[in-house]
PDB file of C-alpha atoms and ligand atoms in Angstrom:
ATOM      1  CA  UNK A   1      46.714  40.989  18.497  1.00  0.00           C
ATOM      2  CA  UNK A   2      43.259  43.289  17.711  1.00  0.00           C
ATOM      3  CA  UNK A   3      43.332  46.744  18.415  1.00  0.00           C
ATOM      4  CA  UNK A   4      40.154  47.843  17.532  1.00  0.00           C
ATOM      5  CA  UNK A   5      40.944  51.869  16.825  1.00  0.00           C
ATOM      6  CA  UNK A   6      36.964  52.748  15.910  1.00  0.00           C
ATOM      7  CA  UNK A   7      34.436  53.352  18.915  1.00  0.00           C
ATOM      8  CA  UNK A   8      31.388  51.428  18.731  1.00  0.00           C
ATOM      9  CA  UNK A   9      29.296  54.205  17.795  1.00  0.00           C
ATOM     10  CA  UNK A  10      31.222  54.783  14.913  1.00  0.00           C
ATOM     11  CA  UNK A  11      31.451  50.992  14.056  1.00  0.00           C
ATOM     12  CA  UNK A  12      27.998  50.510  14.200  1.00  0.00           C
ATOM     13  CA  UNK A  13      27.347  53.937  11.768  1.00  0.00           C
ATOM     14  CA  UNK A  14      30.187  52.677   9.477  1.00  0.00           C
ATOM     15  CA  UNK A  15      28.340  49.758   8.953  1.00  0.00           C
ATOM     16  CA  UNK A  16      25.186  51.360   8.295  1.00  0.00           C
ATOM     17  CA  UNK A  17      26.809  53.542   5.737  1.00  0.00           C
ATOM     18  CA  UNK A  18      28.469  50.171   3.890  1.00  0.00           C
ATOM     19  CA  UNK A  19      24.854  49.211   3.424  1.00  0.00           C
ATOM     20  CA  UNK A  20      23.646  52.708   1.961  1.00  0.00           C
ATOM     21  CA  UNK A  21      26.627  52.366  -0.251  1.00  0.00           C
ATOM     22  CA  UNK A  22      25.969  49.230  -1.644  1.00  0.00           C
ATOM     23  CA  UNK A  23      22.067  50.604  -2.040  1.00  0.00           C
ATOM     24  CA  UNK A  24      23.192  53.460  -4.009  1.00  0.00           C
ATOM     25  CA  UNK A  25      25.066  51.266  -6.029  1.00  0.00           C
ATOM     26  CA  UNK A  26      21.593  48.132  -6.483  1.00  0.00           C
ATOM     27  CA  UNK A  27      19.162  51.822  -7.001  1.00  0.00           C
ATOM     28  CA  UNK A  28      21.650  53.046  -9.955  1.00  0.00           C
ATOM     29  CA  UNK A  29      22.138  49.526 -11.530  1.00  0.00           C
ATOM     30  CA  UNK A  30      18.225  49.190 -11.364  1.00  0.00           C
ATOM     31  CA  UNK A  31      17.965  52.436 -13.156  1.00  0.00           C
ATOM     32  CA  UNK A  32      20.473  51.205 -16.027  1.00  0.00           C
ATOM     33  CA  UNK A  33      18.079  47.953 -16.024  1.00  0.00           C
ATOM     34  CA  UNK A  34      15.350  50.136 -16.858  1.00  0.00           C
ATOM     35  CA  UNK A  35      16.818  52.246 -19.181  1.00  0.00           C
ATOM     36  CA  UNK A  36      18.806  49.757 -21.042  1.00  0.00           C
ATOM     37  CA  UNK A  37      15.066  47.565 -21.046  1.00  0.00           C
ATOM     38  CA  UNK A  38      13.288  50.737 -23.047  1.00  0.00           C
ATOM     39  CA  UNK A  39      15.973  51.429 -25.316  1.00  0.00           C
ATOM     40  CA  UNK A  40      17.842  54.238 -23.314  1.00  0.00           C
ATOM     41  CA  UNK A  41      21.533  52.347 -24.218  1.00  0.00           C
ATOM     42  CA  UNK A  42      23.286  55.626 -23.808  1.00  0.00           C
ATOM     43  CA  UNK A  43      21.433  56.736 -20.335  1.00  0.00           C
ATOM     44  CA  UNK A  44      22.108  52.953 -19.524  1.00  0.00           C
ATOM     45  CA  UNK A  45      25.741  53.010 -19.782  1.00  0.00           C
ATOM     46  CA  UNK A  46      26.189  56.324 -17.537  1.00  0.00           C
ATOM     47  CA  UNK A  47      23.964  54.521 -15.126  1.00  0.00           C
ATOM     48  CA  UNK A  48      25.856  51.348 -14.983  1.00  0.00           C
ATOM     49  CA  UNK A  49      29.135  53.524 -14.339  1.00  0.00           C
ATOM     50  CA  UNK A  50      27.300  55.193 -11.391  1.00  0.00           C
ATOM     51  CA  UNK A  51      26.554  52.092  -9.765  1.00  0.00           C
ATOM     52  CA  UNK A  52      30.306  50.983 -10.073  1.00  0.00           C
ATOM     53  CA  UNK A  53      31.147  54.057  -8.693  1.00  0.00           C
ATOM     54  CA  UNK A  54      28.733  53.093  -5.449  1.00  0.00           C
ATOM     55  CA  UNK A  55      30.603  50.246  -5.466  1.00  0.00           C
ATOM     56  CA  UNK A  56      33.671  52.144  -5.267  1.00  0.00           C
ATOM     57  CA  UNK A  57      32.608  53.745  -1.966  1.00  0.00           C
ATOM     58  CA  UNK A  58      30.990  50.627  -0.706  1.00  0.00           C
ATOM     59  CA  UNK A  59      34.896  49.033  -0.547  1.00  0.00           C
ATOM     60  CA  UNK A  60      36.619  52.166   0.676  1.00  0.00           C
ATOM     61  CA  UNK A  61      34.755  52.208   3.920  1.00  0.00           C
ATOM     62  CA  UNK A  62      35.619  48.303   4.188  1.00  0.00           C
ATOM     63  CA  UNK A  63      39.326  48.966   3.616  1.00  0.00           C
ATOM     64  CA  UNK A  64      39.155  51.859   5.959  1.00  0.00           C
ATOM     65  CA  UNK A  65      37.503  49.690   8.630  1.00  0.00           C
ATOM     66  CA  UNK A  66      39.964  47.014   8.417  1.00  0.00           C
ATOM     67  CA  UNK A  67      43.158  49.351   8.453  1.00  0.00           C
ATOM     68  CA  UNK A  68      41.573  50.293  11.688  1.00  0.00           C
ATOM     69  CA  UNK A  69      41.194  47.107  13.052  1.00  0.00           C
ATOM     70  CA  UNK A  70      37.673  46.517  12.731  1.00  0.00           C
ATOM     71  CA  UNK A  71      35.917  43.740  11.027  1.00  0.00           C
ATOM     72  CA  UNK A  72      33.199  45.196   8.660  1.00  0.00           C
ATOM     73  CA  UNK A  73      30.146  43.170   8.670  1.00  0.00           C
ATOM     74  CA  UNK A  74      29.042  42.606   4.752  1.00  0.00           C
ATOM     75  CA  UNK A  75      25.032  43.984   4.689  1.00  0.00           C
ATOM     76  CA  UNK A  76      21.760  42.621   3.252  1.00  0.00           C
ATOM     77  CA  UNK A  77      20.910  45.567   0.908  1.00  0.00           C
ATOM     78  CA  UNK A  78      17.326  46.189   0.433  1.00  0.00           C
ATOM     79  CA  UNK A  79      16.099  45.500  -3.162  1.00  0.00           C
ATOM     80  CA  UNK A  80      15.094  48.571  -4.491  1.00  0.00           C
ATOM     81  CA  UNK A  81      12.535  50.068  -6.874  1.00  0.00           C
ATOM     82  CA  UNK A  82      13.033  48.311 -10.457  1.00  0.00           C
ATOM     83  CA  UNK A  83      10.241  50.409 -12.215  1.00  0.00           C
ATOM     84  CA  UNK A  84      10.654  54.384 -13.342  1.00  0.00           C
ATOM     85  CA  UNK A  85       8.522  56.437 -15.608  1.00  0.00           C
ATOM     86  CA  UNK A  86      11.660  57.590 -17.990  1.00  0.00           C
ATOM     87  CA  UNK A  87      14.321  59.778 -17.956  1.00  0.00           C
ATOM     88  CA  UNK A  88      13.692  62.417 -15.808  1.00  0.00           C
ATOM     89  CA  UNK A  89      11.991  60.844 -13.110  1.00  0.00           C
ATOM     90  CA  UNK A  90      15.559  58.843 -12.834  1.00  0.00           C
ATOM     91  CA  UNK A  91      17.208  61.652 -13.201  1.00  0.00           C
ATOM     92  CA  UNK A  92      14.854  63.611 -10.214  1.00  0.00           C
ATOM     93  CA  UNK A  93      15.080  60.016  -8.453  1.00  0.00           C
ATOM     94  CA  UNK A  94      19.297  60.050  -8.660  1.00  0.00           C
ATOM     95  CA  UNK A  95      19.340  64.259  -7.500  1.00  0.00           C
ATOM     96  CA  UNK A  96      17.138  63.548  -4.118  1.00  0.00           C
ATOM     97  CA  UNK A  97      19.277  60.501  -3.752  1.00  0.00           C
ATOM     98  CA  UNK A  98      22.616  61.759  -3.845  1.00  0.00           C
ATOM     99  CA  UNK A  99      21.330  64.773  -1.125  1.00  0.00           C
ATOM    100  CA  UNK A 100      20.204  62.168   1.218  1.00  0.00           C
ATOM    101  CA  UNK A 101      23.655  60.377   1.159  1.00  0.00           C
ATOM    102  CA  UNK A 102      25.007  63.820   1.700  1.00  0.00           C
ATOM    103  CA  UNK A 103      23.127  64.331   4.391  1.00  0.00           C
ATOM    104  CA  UNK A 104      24.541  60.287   6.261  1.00  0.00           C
ATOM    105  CA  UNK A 105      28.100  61.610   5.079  1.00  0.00           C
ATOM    106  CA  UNK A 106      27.309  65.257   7.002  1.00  0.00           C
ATOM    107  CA  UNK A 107      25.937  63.184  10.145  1.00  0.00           C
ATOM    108  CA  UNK A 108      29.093  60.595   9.992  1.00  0.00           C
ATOM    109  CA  UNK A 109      31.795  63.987   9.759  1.00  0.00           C
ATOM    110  CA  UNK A 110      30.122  65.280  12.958  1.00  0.00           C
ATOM    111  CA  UNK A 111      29.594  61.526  15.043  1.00  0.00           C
ATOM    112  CA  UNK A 112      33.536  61.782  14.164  1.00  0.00           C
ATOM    113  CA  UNK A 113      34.273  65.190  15.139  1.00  0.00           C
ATOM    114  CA  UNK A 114      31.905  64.617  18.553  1.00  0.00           C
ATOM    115  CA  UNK A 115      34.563  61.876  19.199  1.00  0.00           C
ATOM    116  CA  UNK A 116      37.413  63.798  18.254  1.00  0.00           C
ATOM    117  CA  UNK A 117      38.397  60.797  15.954  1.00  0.00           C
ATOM    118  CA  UNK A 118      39.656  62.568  13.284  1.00  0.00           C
ATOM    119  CA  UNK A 119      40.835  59.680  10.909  1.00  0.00           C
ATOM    120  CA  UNK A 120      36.915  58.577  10.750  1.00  0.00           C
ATOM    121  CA  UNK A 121      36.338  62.573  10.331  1.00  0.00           C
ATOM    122  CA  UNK A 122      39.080  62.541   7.460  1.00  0.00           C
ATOM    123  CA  UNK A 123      37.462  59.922   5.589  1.00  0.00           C
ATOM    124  CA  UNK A 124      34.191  61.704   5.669  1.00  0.00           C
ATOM    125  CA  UNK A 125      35.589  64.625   4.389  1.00  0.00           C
ATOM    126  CA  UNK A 126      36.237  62.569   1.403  1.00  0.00           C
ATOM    127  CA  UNK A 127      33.312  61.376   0.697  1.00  0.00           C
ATOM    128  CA  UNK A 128      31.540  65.202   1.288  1.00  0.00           C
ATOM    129  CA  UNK A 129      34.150  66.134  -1.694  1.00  0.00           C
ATOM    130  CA  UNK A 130      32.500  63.384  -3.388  1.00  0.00           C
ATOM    131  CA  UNK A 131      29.012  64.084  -2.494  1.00  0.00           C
ATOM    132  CA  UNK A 132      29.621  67.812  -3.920  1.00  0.00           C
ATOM    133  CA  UNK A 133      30.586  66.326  -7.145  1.00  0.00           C
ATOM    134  CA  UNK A 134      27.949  63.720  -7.321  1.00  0.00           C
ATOM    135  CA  UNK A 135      25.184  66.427  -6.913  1.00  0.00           C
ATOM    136  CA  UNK A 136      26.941  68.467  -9.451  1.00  0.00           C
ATOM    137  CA  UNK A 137      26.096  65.746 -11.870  1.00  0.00           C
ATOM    138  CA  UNK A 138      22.737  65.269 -11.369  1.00  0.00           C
ATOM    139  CA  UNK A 139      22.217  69.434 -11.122  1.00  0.00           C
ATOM    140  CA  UNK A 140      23.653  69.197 -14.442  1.00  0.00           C
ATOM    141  CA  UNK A 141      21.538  67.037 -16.068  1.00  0.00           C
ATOM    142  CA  UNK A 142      18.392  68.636 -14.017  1.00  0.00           C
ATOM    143  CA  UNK A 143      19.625  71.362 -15.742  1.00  0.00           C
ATOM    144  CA  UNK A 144      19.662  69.914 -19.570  1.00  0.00           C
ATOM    145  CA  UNK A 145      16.285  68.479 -19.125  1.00  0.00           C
ATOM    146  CA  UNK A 146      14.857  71.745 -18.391  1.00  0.00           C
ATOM    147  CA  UNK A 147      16.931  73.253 -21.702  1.00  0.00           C
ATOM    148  CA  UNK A 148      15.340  70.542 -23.516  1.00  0.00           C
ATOM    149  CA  UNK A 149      12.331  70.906 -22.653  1.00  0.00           C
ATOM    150  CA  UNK A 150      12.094  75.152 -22.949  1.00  0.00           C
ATOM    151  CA  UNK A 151      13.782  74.312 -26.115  1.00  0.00           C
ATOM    152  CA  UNK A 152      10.928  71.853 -27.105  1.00  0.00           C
ATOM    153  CA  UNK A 153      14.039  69.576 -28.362  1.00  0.00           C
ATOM    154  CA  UNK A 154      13.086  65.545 -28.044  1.00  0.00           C
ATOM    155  CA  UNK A 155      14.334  64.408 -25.095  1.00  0.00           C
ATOM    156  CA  UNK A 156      15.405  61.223 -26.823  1.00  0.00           C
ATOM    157  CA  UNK A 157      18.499  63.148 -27.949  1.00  0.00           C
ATOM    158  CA  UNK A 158      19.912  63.420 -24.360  1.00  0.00           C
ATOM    159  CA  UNK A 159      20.511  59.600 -24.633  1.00  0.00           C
ATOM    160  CA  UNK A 160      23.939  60.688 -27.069  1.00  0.00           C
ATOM    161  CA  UNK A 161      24.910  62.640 -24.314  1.00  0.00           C
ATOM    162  CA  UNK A 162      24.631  60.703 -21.766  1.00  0.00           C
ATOM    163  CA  UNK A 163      26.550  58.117 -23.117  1.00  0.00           C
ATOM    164  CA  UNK A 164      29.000  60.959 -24.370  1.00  0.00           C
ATOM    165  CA  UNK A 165      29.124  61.518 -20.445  1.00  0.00           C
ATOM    166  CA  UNK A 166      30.953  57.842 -19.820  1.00  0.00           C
ATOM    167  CA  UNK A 167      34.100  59.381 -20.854  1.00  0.00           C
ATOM    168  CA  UNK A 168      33.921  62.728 -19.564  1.00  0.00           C
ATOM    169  CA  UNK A 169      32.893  64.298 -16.286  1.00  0.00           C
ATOM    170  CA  UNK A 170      30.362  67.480 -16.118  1.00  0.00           C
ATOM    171  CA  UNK A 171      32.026  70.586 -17.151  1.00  0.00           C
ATOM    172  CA  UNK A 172      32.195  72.979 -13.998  1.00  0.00           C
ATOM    173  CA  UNK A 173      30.210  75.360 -13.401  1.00  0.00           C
ATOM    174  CA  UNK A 174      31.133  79.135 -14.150  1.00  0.00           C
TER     175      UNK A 174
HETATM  176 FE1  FEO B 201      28.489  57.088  -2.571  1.00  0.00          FE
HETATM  177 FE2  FEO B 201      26.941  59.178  -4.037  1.00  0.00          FE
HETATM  178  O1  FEO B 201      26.984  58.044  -2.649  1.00  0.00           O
END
């Protein structure tokens, strides 16, 4: 027997947010394309791992869907842009990016909260833990680009560390 335990409301935003998801996840892999196409291998690979990391997110709120009962519908994502001007317009691209999806994850905690469903508001919690540390990355490199450039140091040397970055995570802030 069905038991659908999600309102409609929050159906319908779910499935919104499966599509921005899997968006984050086709903008980041189009950013690797692009980097890995002009010789950025290292900025490539921490690219690629993003988008898997989209992906990630794009399944959890499918398995959360389903343990409530709900049948997710799978989205057309939009193609997005395949073209950037180098490294730190990516990098600039990726920042405003992950503050917009902080923003849908903000709107989905409080649709949740409005409807006192407070699985749907647990879940968003989770990804507003996630969001924190996704900006934290991209404030970090935001913040090496600038040391770069006061330090007039070639930015093609932030490639090493970017791919240094596939095996480690951001050190945190002081
Ligand atoms: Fe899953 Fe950073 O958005």
């Amino acid at each position: 027997m069905k038991t659908k335990r999600l309102s409609d409301n929050i159906e319908k935003i779910l499935n919104t947010q499966i599509v921005n998801e899997g968006y984050s996840s086709a903008i980041y892999r189009a950013m690797a394309n692009c980097l890995e196409y002009n010789g950025w291998v290292g900025a490539a690979k921490l690219w690629k791992k993003y988008s898997s990391e989209e992906m990630a997110h794009y399944e959890k709120i499918i398995s959360y869907m389903q343990d409530r009962d709900c049948m997710p519908i799978i989205p057309a994502i939009p193609q997005p842009q395949y073209k950037y001007e180098g490294i730190k317009n990516i990098v600039e691209l990726s920042d405003k990016h992950e503050i917009d999806v902080s923003g849908q994850w903000k709107k989905i905690a409080s649709e949740a909260m409005k409807e006192s469903d407070l699985m749907t508001f647990e879940l968003a919690q989770w990804f507003i833990g996630e969001q924190t540390e996704e900006e934290a990355k991209m404030i970090y490199w935001l913040d090496r680009i600038d040391m770069y450039e006061k330090t007039n140091k070639s930015l093609g040397d932030i490639d090493e560390e970017m791919e240094d970055m596939t095996q480690n995570t951001p050190p945190a802030q002081i």
